């Protein structure tokens, strides 16, 4: 999907979620103001995320634009026709993005969970949904990050093996 399409989808999804959430968090807000605010916030989110998404696509290179890239990383298996240089670039960038999550995720999700619990206890119980969300995302990140990093290392080692295999075969001929 083109970057602008991804930004548009994220903007609409965020605006709809914002609109729905405001019924619970600020029920006194009128429908027009709620819709206008949701459209504004959704647009900001879509533009920002579209920009980040596009920048990451360019940094990852051509291999990451393949439909099977994410599936390959989840499984830790390179496709047989993987271009060594393209995949090394994509996997190196992927590893660089995931490494900080080992320490950054707890630094983000623990305080957010604590804030949501505090807001739920002292204010509106709807913030329990946020607490559950942050716990879920924190646990999911804590579980998937080491696996992604492990799979990325395995795939980079496989690229090294393939590169040496090709270099050895061409040296003999």
PDB file of C-alpha atoms in Angstrom:
ATOM      1  CA  UNK A   1       0.000   0.000   0.000  1.00  0.00           C
ATOM      2  CA  UNK A   2       1.391   3.448  -0.834  1.00  0.00           C
ATOM      3  CA  UNK A   3       2.576   5.562   2.075  1.00  0.00           C
ATOM      4  CA  UNK A   4      -0.137   8.196   1.614  1.00  0.00           C
ATOM      5  CA  UNK A   5      -2.797   5.472   1.715  1.00  0.00           C
ATOM      6  CA  UNK A   6      -1.377   4.066   4.934  1.00  0.00           C
ATOM      7  CA  UNK A   7      -1.381   7.572   6.434  1.00  0.00           C
ATOM      8  CA  UNK A   8      -4.989   8.083   5.371  1.00  0.00           C
ATOM      9  CA  UNK A   9      -6.086   4.737   6.841  1.00  0.00           C
ATOM     10  CA  UNK A  10      -4.313   5.514  10.117  1.00  0.00           C
ATOM     11  CA  UNK A  11      -5.858   9.011  10.205  1.00  0.00           C
ATOM     12  CA  UNK A  12      -9.403   7.719   9.704  1.00  0.00           C
ATOM     13  CA  UNK A  13      -8.960   4.882  12.206  1.00  0.00           C
ATOM     14  CA  UNK A  14      -7.530   7.231  14.833  1.00  0.00           C
ATOM     15  CA  UNK A  15     -10.245   9.835  14.252  1.00  0.00           C
ATOM     16  CA  UNK A  16     -12.986   7.206  14.621  1.00  0.00           C
ATOM     17  CA  UNK A  17     -11.376   5.827  17.789  1.00  0.00           C
ATOM     18  CA  UNK A  18     -10.997   9.359  19.187  1.00  0.00           C
ATOM     19  CA  UNK A  19     -14.611  10.165  18.343  1.00  0.00           C
ATOM     20  CA  UNK A  20     -15.862   7.012  20.085  1.00  0.00           C
ATOM     21  CA  UNK A  21     -13.652   7.504  23.116  1.00  0.00           C
ATOM     22  CA  UNK A  22     -14.869  11.043  23.694  1.00  0.00           C
ATOM     23  CA  UNK A  23     -18.390   9.741  24.312  1.00  0.00           C
ATOM     24  CA  UNK A  24     -16.979   8.093  27.432  1.00  0.00           C
ATOM     25  CA  UNK A  25     -14.374  10.616  28.515  1.00  0.00           C
ATOM     26  CA  UNK A  26     -16.157  13.912  27.763  1.00  0.00           C
ATOM     27  CA  UNK A  27     -19.873  13.196  27.387  1.00  0.00           C
ATOM     28  CA  UNK A  28     -20.744  16.883  27.779  1.00  0.00           C
ATOM     29  CA  UNK A  29     -19.071  17.774  24.454  1.00  0.00           C
ATOM     30  CA  UNK A  30     -21.463  18.455  21.603  1.00  0.00           C
ATOM     31  CA  UNK A  31     -21.555  16.261  18.493  1.00  0.00           C
ATOM     32  CA  UNK A  32     -20.220  18.992  16.166  1.00  0.00           C
ATOM     33  CA  UNK A  33     -17.296  19.875  18.410  1.00  0.00           C
ATOM     34  CA  UNK A  34     -16.556  16.181  18.941  1.00  0.00           C
ATOM     35  CA  UNK A  35     -16.539  15.526  15.162  1.00  0.00           C
ATOM     36  CA  UNK A  36     -14.391  18.581  14.420  1.00  0.00           C
ATOM     37  CA  UNK A  37     -11.871  17.720  17.128  1.00  0.00           C
ATOM     38  CA  UNK A  38     -11.755  14.091  15.994  1.00  0.00           C
ATOM     39  CA  UNK A  39     -11.119  15.122  12.386  1.00  0.00           C
ATOM     40  CA  UNK A  40      -8.355  17.515  13.469  1.00  0.00           C
ATOM     41  CA  UNK A  41      -6.658  14.997  15.772  1.00  0.00           C
ATOM     42  CA  UNK A  42      -7.011  12.225  13.177  1.00  0.00           C
ATOM     43  CA  UNK A  43      -5.441  14.427  10.508  1.00  0.00           C
ATOM     44  CA  UNK A  44      -2.485  15.289  12.739  1.00  0.00           C
ATOM     45  CA  UNK A  45      -2.002  11.638  13.630  1.00  0.00           C
ATOM     46  CA  UNK A  46      -2.281  10.484  10.004  1.00  0.00           C
ATOM     47  CA  UNK A  47       0.181  13.067   8.716  1.00  0.00           C
ATOM     48  CA  UNK A  48       2.659  12.333  11.510  1.00  0.00           C
ATOM     49  CA  UNK A  49       2.425   8.573  11.230  1.00  0.00           C
ATOM     50  CA  UNK A  50       2.436   8.724   7.430  1.00  0.00           C
ATOM     51  CA  UNK A  51       5.657  10.736   7.573  1.00  0.00           C
ATOM     52  CA  UNK A  52       7.273   8.253   9.987  1.00  0.00           C
ATOM     53  CA  UNK A  53       5.997   5.290   8.008  1.00  0.00           C
ATOM     54  CA  UNK A  54       7.399   6.698   4.748  1.00  0.00           C
ATOM     55  CA  UNK A  55      10.756   7.503   6.327  1.00  0.00           C
ATOM     56  CA  UNK A  56      11.038   3.971   7.695  1.00  0.00           C
ATOM     57  CA  UNK A  57      10.111   2.473   4.329  1.00  0.00           C
ATOM     58  CA  UNK A  58      12.913   4.401   2.662  1.00  0.00           C
ATOM     59  CA  UNK A  59      15.420   3.374   5.337  1.00  0.00           C
ATOM     60  CA  UNK A  60      14.433  -0.280   5.228  1.00  0.00           C
ATOM     61  CA  UNK A  61      14.881  -0.484   1.462  1.00  0.00           C
ATOM     62  CA  UNK A  62      13.261  -2.659  -1.178  1.00  0.00           C
ATOM     63  CA  UNK A  63      13.263  -5.953   0.752  1.00  0.00           C
ATOM     64  CA  UNK A  64      10.926  -4.605   3.426  1.00  0.00           C
ATOM     65  CA  UNK A  65       8.401  -3.566   0.787  1.00  0.00           C
ATOM     66  CA  UNK A  66       7.931  -7.196  -0.165  1.00  0.00           C
ATOM     67  CA  UNK A  67       4.666  -8.621   1.159  1.00  0.00           C
ATOM     68  CA  UNK A  68       6.444 -11.464   2.967  1.00  0.00           C
ATOM     69  CA  UNK A  69       9.047  -9.436   4.864  1.00  0.00           C
ATOM     70  CA  UNK A  70       7.147  -9.216   8.153  1.00  0.00           C
ATOM     71  CA  UNK A  71       6.139 -12.873   7.937  1.00  0.00           C
ATOM     72  CA  UNK A  72       9.761 -13.864   7.276  1.00  0.00           C
ATOM     73  CA  UNK A  73      10.955 -11.931  10.323  1.00  0.00           C
ATOM     74  CA  UNK A  74       8.212 -13.452  12.505  1.00  0.00           C
ATOM     75  CA  UNK A  75       9.262 -16.940  11.421  1.00  0.00           C
ATOM     76  CA  UNK A  76      12.986 -16.241  11.279  1.00  0.00           C
ATOM     77  CA  UNK A  77      13.295 -17.742   7.786  1.00  0.00           C
ATOM     78  CA  UNK A  78      14.745 -16.055   4.718  1.00  0.00           C
ATOM     79  CA  UNK A  79      13.098 -16.673   1.366  1.00  0.00           C
ATOM     80  CA  UNK A  80      15.281 -18.764  -0.949  1.00  0.00           C
ATOM     81  CA  UNK A  81      15.526 -15.918  -3.487  1.00  0.00           C
ATOM     82  CA  UNK A  82      16.477 -13.226  -0.945  1.00  0.00           C
ATOM     83  CA  UNK A  83      18.871 -10.609  -2.291  1.00  0.00           C
ATOM     84  CA  UNK A  84      21.698 -10.558   0.257  1.00  0.00           C
ATOM     85  CA  UNK A  85      22.385  -6.813   0.169  1.00  0.00           C
ATOM     86  CA  UNK A  86      18.708  -5.755   0.198  1.00  0.00           C
ATOM     87  CA  UNK A  87      17.796  -8.099   3.024  1.00  0.00           C
ATOM     88  CA  UNK A  88      20.878  -7.203   5.064  1.00  0.00           C
ATOM     89  CA  UNK A  89      19.926  -3.525   4.839  1.00  0.00           C
ATOM     90  CA  UNK A  90      16.324  -4.208   5.842  1.00  0.00           C
ATOM     91  CA  UNK A  91      17.210  -6.588   8.671  1.00  0.00           C
ATOM     92  CA  UNK A  92      19.942  -4.317  10.034  1.00  0.00           C
ATOM     93  CA  UNK A  93      17.504  -1.405  10.171  1.00  0.00           C
ATOM     94  CA  UNK A  94      14.833  -3.650  11.687  1.00  0.00           C
ATOM     95  CA  UNK A  95      17.239  -4.751  14.411  1.00  0.00           C
ATOM     96  CA  UNK A  96      18.254  -1.128  15.056  1.00  0.00           C
ATOM     97  CA  UNK A  97      14.601  -0.189  15.562  1.00  0.00           C
ATOM     98  CA  UNK A  98      13.774  -3.098  17.863  1.00  0.00           C
ATOM     99  CA  UNK A  99      16.837  -3.023  20.154  1.00  0.00           C
ATOM    100  CA  UNK A 100      15.715   0.064  22.124  1.00  0.00           C
ATOM    101  CA  UNK A 101      12.316  -1.536  22.778  1.00  0.00           C
ATOM    102  CA  UNK A 102      13.962  -3.840  25.329  1.00  0.00           C
ATOM    103  CA  UNK A 103      14.315  -0.903  27.730  1.00  0.00           C
ATOM    104  CA  UNK A 104      12.036   1.759  26.211  1.00  0.00           C
ATOM    105  CA  UNK A 105       8.833  -0.289  26.320  1.00  0.00           C
ATOM    106  CA  UNK A 106       8.854  -0.746  30.106  1.00  0.00           C
ATOM    107  CA  UNK A 107       9.811   2.926  30.550  1.00  0.00           C
ATOM    108  CA  UNK A 108       6.745   3.894  28.529  1.00  0.00           C
ATOM    109  CA  UNK A 109       4.099   1.311  29.417  1.00  0.00           C
ATOM    110  CA  UNK A 110       4.636   1.079  33.182  1.00  0.00           C
ATOM    111  CA  UNK A 111       4.048   4.801  33.838  1.00  0.00           C
ATOM    112  CA  UNK A 112       1.145   4.848  31.365  1.00  0.00           C
ATOM    113  CA  UNK A 113      -0.417   1.877  33.145  1.00  0.00           C
ATOM    114  CA  UNK A 114       0.103   3.558  36.521  1.00  0.00           C
ATOM    115  CA  UNK A 115      -1.478   6.771  35.216  1.00  0.00           C
ATOM    116  CA  UNK A 116      -4.474   4.888  33.804  1.00  0.00           C
ATOM    117  CA  UNK A 117      -4.974   3.035  37.103  1.00  0.00           C
ATOM    118  CA  UNK A 118      -4.709   6.282  39.066  1.00  0.00           C
ATOM    119  CA  UNK A 119      -7.231   7.982  36.747  1.00  0.00           C
ATOM    120  CA  UNK A 120      -9.585   4.998  37.026  1.00  0.00           C
ATOM    121  CA  UNK A 121      -9.401   4.962  40.825  1.00  0.00           C
ATOM    122  CA  UNK A 122      -9.693   8.727  41.326  1.00  0.00           C
ATOM    123  CA  UNK A 123     -11.927   9.620  38.401  1.00  0.00           C
ATOM    124  CA  UNK A 124     -13.745   7.717  35.734  1.00  0.00           C
ATOM    125  CA  UNK A 125     -13.687   3.926  35.741  1.00  0.00           C
ATOM    126  CA  UNK A 126     -13.440   3.976  31.928  1.00  0.00           C
ATOM    127  CA  UNK A 127      -9.684   4.414  32.371  1.00  0.00           C
ATOM    128  CA  UNK A 128      -9.503   0.745  33.424  1.00  0.00           C
ATOM    129  CA  UNK A 129      -9.765   0.050  29.695  1.00  0.00           C
ATOM    130  CA  UNK A 130      -6.596   2.083  29.203  1.00  0.00           C
ATOM    131  CA  UNK A 131      -4.841   0.233  32.018  1.00  0.00           C
ATOM    132  CA  UNK A 132      -5.719  -3.128  30.474  1.00  0.00           C
ATOM    133  CA  UNK A 133      -4.612  -1.850  27.063  1.00  0.00           C
ATOM    134  CA  UNK A 134      -1.219  -0.658  28.346  1.00  0.00           C
ATOM    135  CA  UNK A 135      -0.620  -3.888  30.258  1.00  0.00           C
ATOM    136  CA  UNK A 136      -1.504  -5.888  27.146  1.00  0.00           C
ATOM    137  CA  UNK A 137       0.714  -3.868  24.837  1.00  0.00           C
ATOM    138  CA  UNK A 138       3.546  -3.920  27.366  1.00  0.00           C
ATOM    139  CA  UNK A 139       3.373  -7.697  27.749  1.00  0.00           C
ATOM    140  CA  UNK A 140       3.096  -8.190  23.979  1.00  0.00           C
ATOM    141  CA  UNK A 141       6.136  -5.978  23.424  1.00  0.00           C
ATOM    142  CA  UNK A 142       8.107  -7.756  26.152  1.00  0.00           C
ATOM    143  CA  UNK A 143       7.321 -11.119  24.540  1.00  0.00           C
ATOM    144  CA  UNK A 144       7.765 -10.250  20.866  1.00  0.00           C
ATOM    145  CA  UNK A 145      10.836  -7.989  21.016  1.00  0.00           C
ATOM    146  CA  UNK A 146      13.324 -10.695  22.098  1.00  0.00           C
ATOM    147  CA  UNK A 147      11.857 -13.105  19.534  1.00  0.00           C
ATOM    148  CA  UNK A 148      12.118 -10.539  16.718  1.00  0.00           C
ATOM    149  CA  UNK A 149      15.701  -9.717  17.684  1.00  0.00           C
ATOM    150  CA  UNK A 150      16.600 -13.415  17.874  1.00  0.00           C
ATOM    151  CA  UNK A 151      15.004 -14.108  14.484  1.00  0.00           C
ATOM    152  CA  UNK A 152      16.731 -11.099  12.962  1.00  0.00           C
ATOM    153  CA  UNK A 153      20.115 -12.346  14.195  1.00  0.00           C
ATOM    154  CA  UNK A 154      19.411 -15.818  12.772  1.00  0.00           C
ATOM    155  CA  UNK A 155      18.453 -14.310   9.434  1.00  0.00           C
ATOM    156  CA  UNK A 156      21.557 -12.087   9.340  1.00  0.00           C
ATOM    157  CA  UNK A 157      23.712 -15.146  10.083  1.00  0.00           C
ATOM    158  CA  UNK A 158      21.979 -16.972   7.238  1.00  0.00           C
ATOM    159  CA  UNK A 159      22.738 -14.030   4.927  1.00  0.00           C
ATOM    160  CA  UNK A 160      26.403 -14.230   5.972  1.00  0.00           C
ATOM    161  CA  UNK A 161      26.408 -17.959   5.238  1.00  0.00           C
ATOM    162  CA  UNK A 162      24.843 -17.406   1.804  1.00  0.00           C
ATOM    163  CA  UNK A 163      27.293 -14.616   1.017  1.00  0.00           C
ATOM    164  CA  UNK A 164      30.287 -16.795   1.937  1.00  0.00           C
ATOM    165  CA  UNK A 165      28.823 -19.685  -0.025  1.00  0.00           C
ATOM    166  CA  UNK A 166      28.521 -17.533  -3.150  1.00  0.00           C
ATOM    167  CA  UNK A 167      31.990 -16.047  -2.636  1.00  0.00           C
ATOM    168  CA  UNK A 168      33.461 -19.531  -2.175  1.00  0.00           C
ATOM    169  CA  UNK A 169      31.711 -20.878  -5.258  1.00  0.00           C
ATOM    170  CA  UNK A 170      32.859 -17.969  -7.413  1.00  0.00           C
ATOM    171  CA  UNK A 171      36.439 -18.298  -6.101  1.00  0.00           C
ATOM    172  CA  UNK A 172      36.637 -21.911  -7.220  1.00  0.00           C
ATOM    173  CA  UNK A 173      35.375 -21.296 -10.723  1.00  0.00           C
TER     174      UNK A 173
END
